[in-house]
Rosetta silent file (secondary structure, phi, psi, omega in degrees, C-alpha in Angstrom):
SEQUENCE: ICCEDIIHRSEEEEVTDAPAIGEECVEECCLHLIAESLGKHWKDLGRKLHLKDAEIQNISADSSQQKEHGYQVLLKWKKRRGTTALVGELTDALKHLQLSDISDELNKHFKESHITMHPDKV
SCORE:     score description
SCORE:     0.000 S_00000001
   1 L     0.000  133.872 -175.130    2.684  -12.127    1.714 S_00000001
   2 L   -91.308  -12.518  179.971   -0.809  -11.634    3.021 S_00000001
   3 L  -119.815   97.253 -172.112   -2.698  -12.634   -0.093 S_00000001
   4 L   -65.004  -28.273 -175.577   -1.697  -16.170   -1.021 S_00000001
   5 L   -97.195   29.267  173.581   -3.556  -16.329   -4.318 S_00000001
   6 E   -75.881  135.294  173.704   -1.871  -13.340   -5.946 S_00000001
   7 E  -131.759  156.327  171.917   -0.541  -14.130   -9.393 S_00000001
   8 L   -91.904  141.816 -177.452    1.260  -12.118  -11.988 S_00000001
   9 L  -129.931  155.960  175.085   -0.557  -12.005  -15.289 S_00000001
  10 L   -85.512  163.056 -175.793    0.241  -10.997  -18.798 S_00000001
  11 L   -63.029  -27.983 -175.073   -1.669   -8.165  -20.448 S_00000001
  12 L   -82.541  -10.262  178.619   -3.602  -10.449  -22.749 S_00000001
  13 L   -75.169  140.664  176.301   -5.211  -12.511  -19.977 S_00000001
  14 L  -104.436  135.294 -178.083   -8.736  -11.533  -19.084 S_00000001
  15 L  -113.089  132.238  177.330   -9.749  -11.685  -15.458 S_00000001
  16 L  -124.808  156.818  177.594  -13.330  -12.124  -14.351 S_00000001
  17 L    60.240   22.613  177.206  -14.942  -12.209  -10.921 S_00000001
  18 L   -81.323  141.739  177.349  -11.910  -10.563   -9.292 S_00000001
  19 L   -63.474  160.375  177.098  -12.625   -8.523   -6.163 S_00000001
  20 L   -61.334  148.099 -178.015  -12.314   -4.749   -6.371 S_00000001
  21 H   -57.460  -37.651 -179.418   -8.749   -3.485   -5.994 S_00000001
  22 H   -60.589  -20.937 -179.788   -9.689   -1.623   -2.812 S_00000001
  23 H   -93.116    2.499 -179.058  -10.483   -4.959   -1.163 S_00000001
  24 L   -86.512  152.461  178.076   -7.050   -6.385   -1.958 S_00000001
  25 E   -77.547  135.982  178.845   -4.261   -6.787    0.563 S_00000001
  26 L   -69.903  131.797  178.770   -1.337   -4.344    0.209 S_00000001
  27 L   -97.912  160.897 -176.630    1.867   -6.076   -0.893 S_00000001
  28 H   -60.966  -36.549  179.230    5.394   -5.089    0.136 S_00000001
  29 H   -62.743  -28.485  176.941    6.284   -3.826   -3.343 S_00000001
  30 H   -67.177  -35.858  178.749    3.387   -1.372   -2.978 S_00000001
  31 H   -63.346  -43.679  178.523    4.999    0.021    0.178 S_00000001
  32 H   -62.710  -43.376 -179.779    8.229    0.680   -1.700 S_00000001
  33 H   -58.654  -46.881 -179.000    6.327    2.330   -4.549 S_00000001
  34 H   -67.889  -43.995 -178.739    4.507    4.711   -2.214 S_00000001
  35 H   -58.800  -34.225  178.390    7.598    5.466   -0.118 S_00000001
  36 H   -60.121  -34.759 -172.864    9.424    6.544   -3.303 S_00000001
  37 H  -102.421  -12.872 -169.603    6.824    9.258   -3.934 S_00000001
  38 H   -69.026  -39.671  178.685    5.705   10.215   -0.430 S_00000001
  39 H    55.652 -134.874 -174.503    8.474   12.673    0.459 S_00000001
  40 H   -69.332   -6.761 -176.928    7.692   15.104    3.267 S_00000001
  41 H   -85.143    4.595 -174.336    4.127   13.780    3.625 S_00000001
  42 H   -62.361  -36.798  179.557    5.214   10.643    5.479 S_00000001
  43 H   -67.146  -43.616  179.373    4.260   11.994    8.936 S_00000001
  44 H   -60.719  -42.096  179.030    0.810   13.050    7.764 S_00000001
  45 H   -65.463  -40.872  177.387    0.228    9.622    6.250 S_00000001
  46 H   -57.615  -44.439  178.650    1.400    7.961    9.459 S_00000001
  47 H   -65.960  -40.792  179.850   -1.118    9.955   11.466 S_00000001
  48 H   -64.572  -29.934  178.497   -3.878    9.238    8.961 S_00000001
  49 L   -90.590   13.585  172.932   -3.083    5.518    9.285 S_00000001
  50 L    69.926   29.249  169.901   -3.412    5.859   13.087 S_00000001
  51 L   -77.092  147.361  179.576    0.233    5.574   14.082 S_00000001
  52 L   -77.974  153.092  179.189    0.961    7.188   17.437 S_00000001
  53 H   -57.522  -37.160  178.549    3.090   10.334   17.601 S_00000001
  54 H   -63.098  -38.069  177.849    5.702    8.414   19.612 S_00000001
  55 H   -65.350  -41.887  179.398    5.943    5.825   16.811 S_00000001
  56 H   -65.009  -41.324  177.841    6.386    8.575   14.241 S_00000001
  57 H   -64.008  -39.686  177.954    9.079   10.237   16.367 S_00000001
  58 H   -63.766  -41.211  178.031   10.922    6.912   16.717 S_00000001
  59 H   -62.332  -42.661  179.986   10.840    6.410   12.950 S_00000001
  60 H   -62.716  -38.265 -178.347   12.187    9.930   12.471 S_00000001
  61 H   -73.430  -25.708 -175.232   15.041    9.303   14.925 S_00000001
  62 H   -78.274  -18.441 -176.616   16.045    6.001   13.301 S_00000001
  63 L  -153.443  156.341  178.016   16.883    7.441    9.866 S_00000001
  64 L  -104.122   -0.430 -175.659   17.537   10.748    8.163 S_00000001
  65 L  -101.840  127.612 -178.772   16.015    9.795    4.803 S_00000001
  66 H   -59.603  -38.658 -179.614   12.391   10.634    4.022 S_00000001
  67 H   -59.730  -43.088  178.618   12.001    7.631    1.749 S_00000001
  68 H   -67.627  -37.944  175.916   12.971    5.318    4.623 S_00000001
  69 H   -57.917  -49.613 -179.870   10.643    7.189    6.976 S_00000001
  70 H   -59.732  -43.564 -179.928    7.752    6.656    4.574 S_00000001
  71 H   -63.142  -43.509 -178.289    8.572    2.990    4.133 S_00000001
  72 H   -66.141  -37.718  175.134    8.792    2.403    7.892 S_00000001
  73 H   -60.033  -48.723 -178.790    5.436    4.140    8.481 S_00000001
  74 H   -65.347  -40.534  179.722    3.807    1.944    5.848 S_00000001
  75 H   -64.504  -42.866  178.445    5.511   -1.208    7.113 S_00000001
  76 H   -61.995  -43.601  177.706    4.396   -0.550   10.698 S_00000001
  77 H   -61.686  -46.475 -178.264    0.825    0.010    9.480 S_00000001
  78 H   -63.270  -43.299  179.084    0.892   -3.163    7.365 S_00000001
  79 H   -63.893  -40.201  179.925    2.273   -5.288   10.203 S_00000001
  80 H   -66.023  -41.739 -175.987   -0.326   -3.915   12.593 S_00000001
  81 H   -83.301  -24.109  179.813   -3.219   -4.508   10.167 S_00000001
  82 H    59.760 -128.644 -177.043   -2.012   -7.859    8.823 S_00000001
  83 H   -73.887   -3.466  176.707   -4.443   -9.282    6.287 S_00000001
  84 H  -102.516   14.300  173.769   -6.703   -6.262    6.732 S_00000001
  85 L   -81.821   87.866 -170.705   -4.088   -3.846    5.344 S_00000001
  86 E   -97.056  148.548  177.794   -6.170   -3.099    2.269 S_00000001
  87 H   -55.728  -41.288 -178.358   -5.372   -1.069   -0.823 S_00000001
  88 H   -60.186  -41.444  178.680   -8.622    0.856   -0.374 S_00000001
  89 H   -64.384  -41.085 -179.604   -7.703    2.092    3.092 S_00000001
  90 H   -68.989  -43.992  179.156   -4.321    3.235    1.849 S_00000001
  91 H   -66.082  -36.470  176.821   -5.681    4.959   -1.266 S_00000001
  92 H   -62.965  -42.784  178.936   -8.351    6.691    0.834 S_00000001
  93 H   -62.602  -43.087  179.272   -5.683    7.980    3.233 S_00000001
  94 H   -63.247  -43.971  179.417   -3.579    9.251    0.333 S_00000001
  95 H   -64.040  -39.631  178.715   -6.558   11.000   -1.271 S_00000001
  96 H   -60.095  -31.816  179.763   -7.505   12.586    2.057 S_00000001
  97 L   -89.284   12.471 -179.655   -3.998   14.079    2.166 S_00000001
  98 L    64.324   33.404  179.307   -4.430   15.482   -1.381 S_00000001
  99 L  -114.393   47.965 -177.806   -2.001   12.860   -2.728 S_00000001
 100 H   -61.770  -30.138  179.055   -4.273   11.491   -5.444 S_00000001
 101 H   -63.134  -39.156  177.986   -1.350   11.135   -7.837 S_00000001
 102 H   -71.060  -39.212  176.804    0.274    8.592   -5.497 S_00000001
 103 H   -59.922  -45.069  178.650   -3.090    6.870   -4.988 S_00000001
 104 H   -63.682  -39.053  178.782   -3.539    6.615   -8.758 S_00000001
 105 H   -63.448  -41.013  177.805    0.004    5.270   -9.125 S_00000001
 106 H   -63.837  -46.579  178.792   -0.742    2.569   -6.529 S_00000001
 107 H   -60.288  -43.295  179.290   -3.979    1.573   -8.274 S_00000001
 108 H   -62.649  -46.833  178.569   -2.219    1.408  -11.641 S_00000001
 109 H   -58.195  -44.981 -176.620    0.620   -0.677  -10.195 S_00000001
 110 H   -65.559  -42.010  178.520   -1.832   -3.053   -8.541 S_00000001
 111 H   -62.013  -38.596 -176.313   -3.883   -3.512  -11.716 S_00000001
 112 H   -81.304  -26.208 -170.440   -0.759   -4.235  -13.743 S_00000001
 113 H  -114.936  -24.976 -173.430    1.078   -6.429  -11.234 S_00000001
 114 L  -134.744  125.954  174.490   -1.347   -8.134   -8.835 S_00000001
 115 E  -136.191  129.168  175.069   -4.624   -9.836   -9.463 S_00000001
 116 E   -86.738  127.567 -179.284   -6.376  -12.090   -6.978 S_00000001
 117 L  -114.036  147.404  171.376   -7.821  -15.080   -8.732 S_00000001
 118 L   -76.698  142.306 -177.122  -10.306  -17.604   -7.504 S_00000001
 119 H   -52.934  -32.511 -179.140   -8.744  -21.106   -7.449 S_00000001
 120 H   -77.213   -8.781  179.753  -11.241  -22.352  -10.045 S_00000001
 121 H   -97.151  -13.349 -176.119  -10.183  -19.571  -12.446 S_00000001
 122 L   -81.237    0.000    0.000   -6.443  -20.338  -12.361 S_00000001
Protein backbone atom coordinates (compact mmCIF):
# COMPACT_ATOMS: atom_id res chain seq x y z
CA ILE A 1 0.00 0.00 0.00
CA CYS A 2 1.47 3.33 -0.96
CA CYS A 3 -0.46 5.49 1.47
CA GLU A 4 0.24 4.26 4.98
CA ASP A 5 -2.25 6.50 6.76
CA ILE A 6 -5.34 5.36 4.87
CA ILE A 7 -8.17 4.41 7.18
CA HIS A 8 -11.66 3.17 6.61
CA ARG A 9 -14.28 5.40 8.15
CA SER A 10 -17.93 5.17 8.93
CA GLU A 11 -20.38 7.56 7.29
CA GLU A 12 -20.99 9.53 10.45
CA GLU A 13 -17.36 10.55 10.98
CA GLU A 14 -16.47 14.01 9.79
CA VAL A 15 -13.09 14.52 8.21
CA THR A 16 -11.34 17.87 8.17
CA ASP A 17 -8.06 19.01 6.64
CA ALA A 18 -7.91 15.97 4.33
CA PRO A 19 -6.04 16.49 1.06
CA ALA A 20 -8.05 16.59 -2.16
CA ILE A 21 -8.89 13.16 -3.55
CA GLY A 22 -6.85 13.87 -6.68
CA GLU A 23 -3.73 14.09 -4.53
CA GLU A 24 -4.30 10.66 -2.99
CA CYS A 25 -2.38 7.55 -3.93
CA VAL A 26 -4.31 4.96 -5.99
CA GLU A 27 -4.97 1.76 -4.03
CA GLU A 28 -5.12 -1.75 -5.49
CA CYS A 29 -8.87 -2.05 -4.95
CA CYS A 30 -9.24 1.02 -7.20
CA LEU A 31 -7.42 -0.84 -9.98
CA HIS A 32 -9.88 -3.71 -9.75
CA LEU A 33 -12.82 -1.30 -9.77
CA ILE A 34 -11.62 0.44 -12.93
CA ALA A 35 -10.66 -2.80 -14.68
CA GLU A 36 -14.22 -4.08 -14.15
CA SER A 37 -15.62 -1.16 -16.15
CA LEU A 38 -12.85 -0.41 -18.64
CA GLY A 39 -13.68 -3.00 -21.30
CA LYS A 40 -12.26 -2.34 -24.76
CA HIS A 41 -10.75 0.99 -23.67
CA TRP A 42 -7.85 -0.64 -21.84
CA LYS A 43 -5.33 -0.01 -24.66
CA ASP A 44 -6.28 3.65 -24.92
CA LEU A 45 -5.89 4.07 -21.18
CA GLY A 46 -2.51 2.33 -21.29
CA ARG A 47 -1.30 4.76 -23.93
CA LYS A 48 -2.69 7.73 -22.02
CA LEU A 49 -0.79 6.52 -18.94
CA HIS A 50 2.40 6.39 -21.06
CA LEU A 51 2.81 2.64 -21.39
CA LYS A 52 4.84 1.65 -24.44
CA ASP A 53 3.16 -0.14 -27.33
CA ALA A 54 5.39 -3.18 -26.69
CA GLU A 55 4.13 -3.32 -23.08
CA ILE A 56 0.54 -3.14 -24.27
CA GLN A 57 1.16 -5.90 -26.82
CA ASN A 58 2.73 -8.11 -24.13
CA ILE A 59 -0.29 -7.59 -21.88
CA SER A 60 -2.58 -8.50 -24.77
CA ALA A 61 -0.62 -11.69 -25.48
CA ASP A 62 -0.64 -12.81 -21.84
CA SER A 63 -4.43 -13.05 -21.47
CA SER A 64 -7.57 -13.13 -23.57
CA GLN A 65 -9.79 -11.30 -21.08
CA GLN A 66 -10.27 -7.53 -21.34
CA LYS A 67 -10.77 -7.17 -17.60
CA GLU A 68 -7.35 -8.73 -16.98
CA HIS A 69 -5.81 -6.55 -19.69
CA GLY A 70 -7.17 -3.44 -17.98
CA TYR A 71 -5.96 -4.57 -14.58
CA GLN A 72 -2.46 -5.33 -15.88
CA VAL A 73 -2.22 -1.92 -17.59
CA LEU A 74 -3.21 -0.20 -14.35
CA LEU A 75 -0.91 -2.36 -12.25
CA LYS A 76 2.08 -1.66 -14.51
CA TRP A 77 1.34 2.08 -14.32
CA LYS A 78 0.98 1.96 -10.52
CA LYS A 79 4.22 0.01 -10.06
CA ARG A 80 6.07 2.41 -12.34
CA ARG A 81 4.71 5.51 -10.57
CA GLY A 82 4.92 4.15 -7.02
CA THR A 83 3.79 6.73 -4.49
CA THR A 84 3.12 9.21 -7.28
CA ALA A 85 0.36 7.06 -8.81
CA LEU A 86 -2.32 9.59 -7.93
CA VAL A 87 -6.09 9.41 -8.25
CA GLY A 88 -6.08 12.75 -10.06
CA GLU A 89 -3.80 11.53 -12.83
CA LEU A 90 -5.97 8.47 -13.33
CA THR A 91 -9.26 10.39 -13.31
CA ASP A 92 -7.82 12.93 -15.76
CA ALA A 93 -6.77 10.12 -18.12
CA LEU A 94 -10.23 8.55 -17.90
CA LYS A 95 -11.96 11.88 -18.58
CA HIS A 96 -9.66 12.54 -21.54
CA LEU A 97 -10.84 9.22 -23.00
CA GLN A 98 -14.51 10.25 -22.52
CA LEU A 99 -14.84 7.76 -19.64
CA SER A 100 -16.18 10.21 -17.07
CA ASP A 101 -18.56 7.60 -15.69
CA ILE A 102 -15.60 5.44 -14.63
CA SER A 103 -13.81 8.51 -13.27
CA ASP A 104 -16.88 9.41 -11.23
CA GLU A 105 -17.15 5.83 -9.97
CA LEU A 106 -13.50 5.95 -8.83
CA ASN A 107 -14.02 9.27 -7.03
CA LYS A 108 -17.15 7.95 -5.31
CA HIS A 109 -15.38 4.75 -4.26
CA PHE A 110 -12.43 6.71 -2.90
CA LYS A 111 -14.63 9.09 -0.92
CA GLU A 112 -16.56 6.20 0.60
CA SER A 113 -13.65 3.84 1.27
CA HIS A 114 -10.37 5.75 1.68
CA ILE A 115 -9.59 8.89 3.57
CA THR A 116 -6.09 10.06 4.40
CA MET A 117 -5.97 11.41 7.90
CA HIS A 118 -3.31 13.44 9.60
CA PRO A 119 -1.87 11.53 12.60
CA ASP A 120 -3.14 14.20 15.01
CA LYS A 121 -6.70 13.75 13.69
CA VAL A 122 -6.87 9.97 14.22
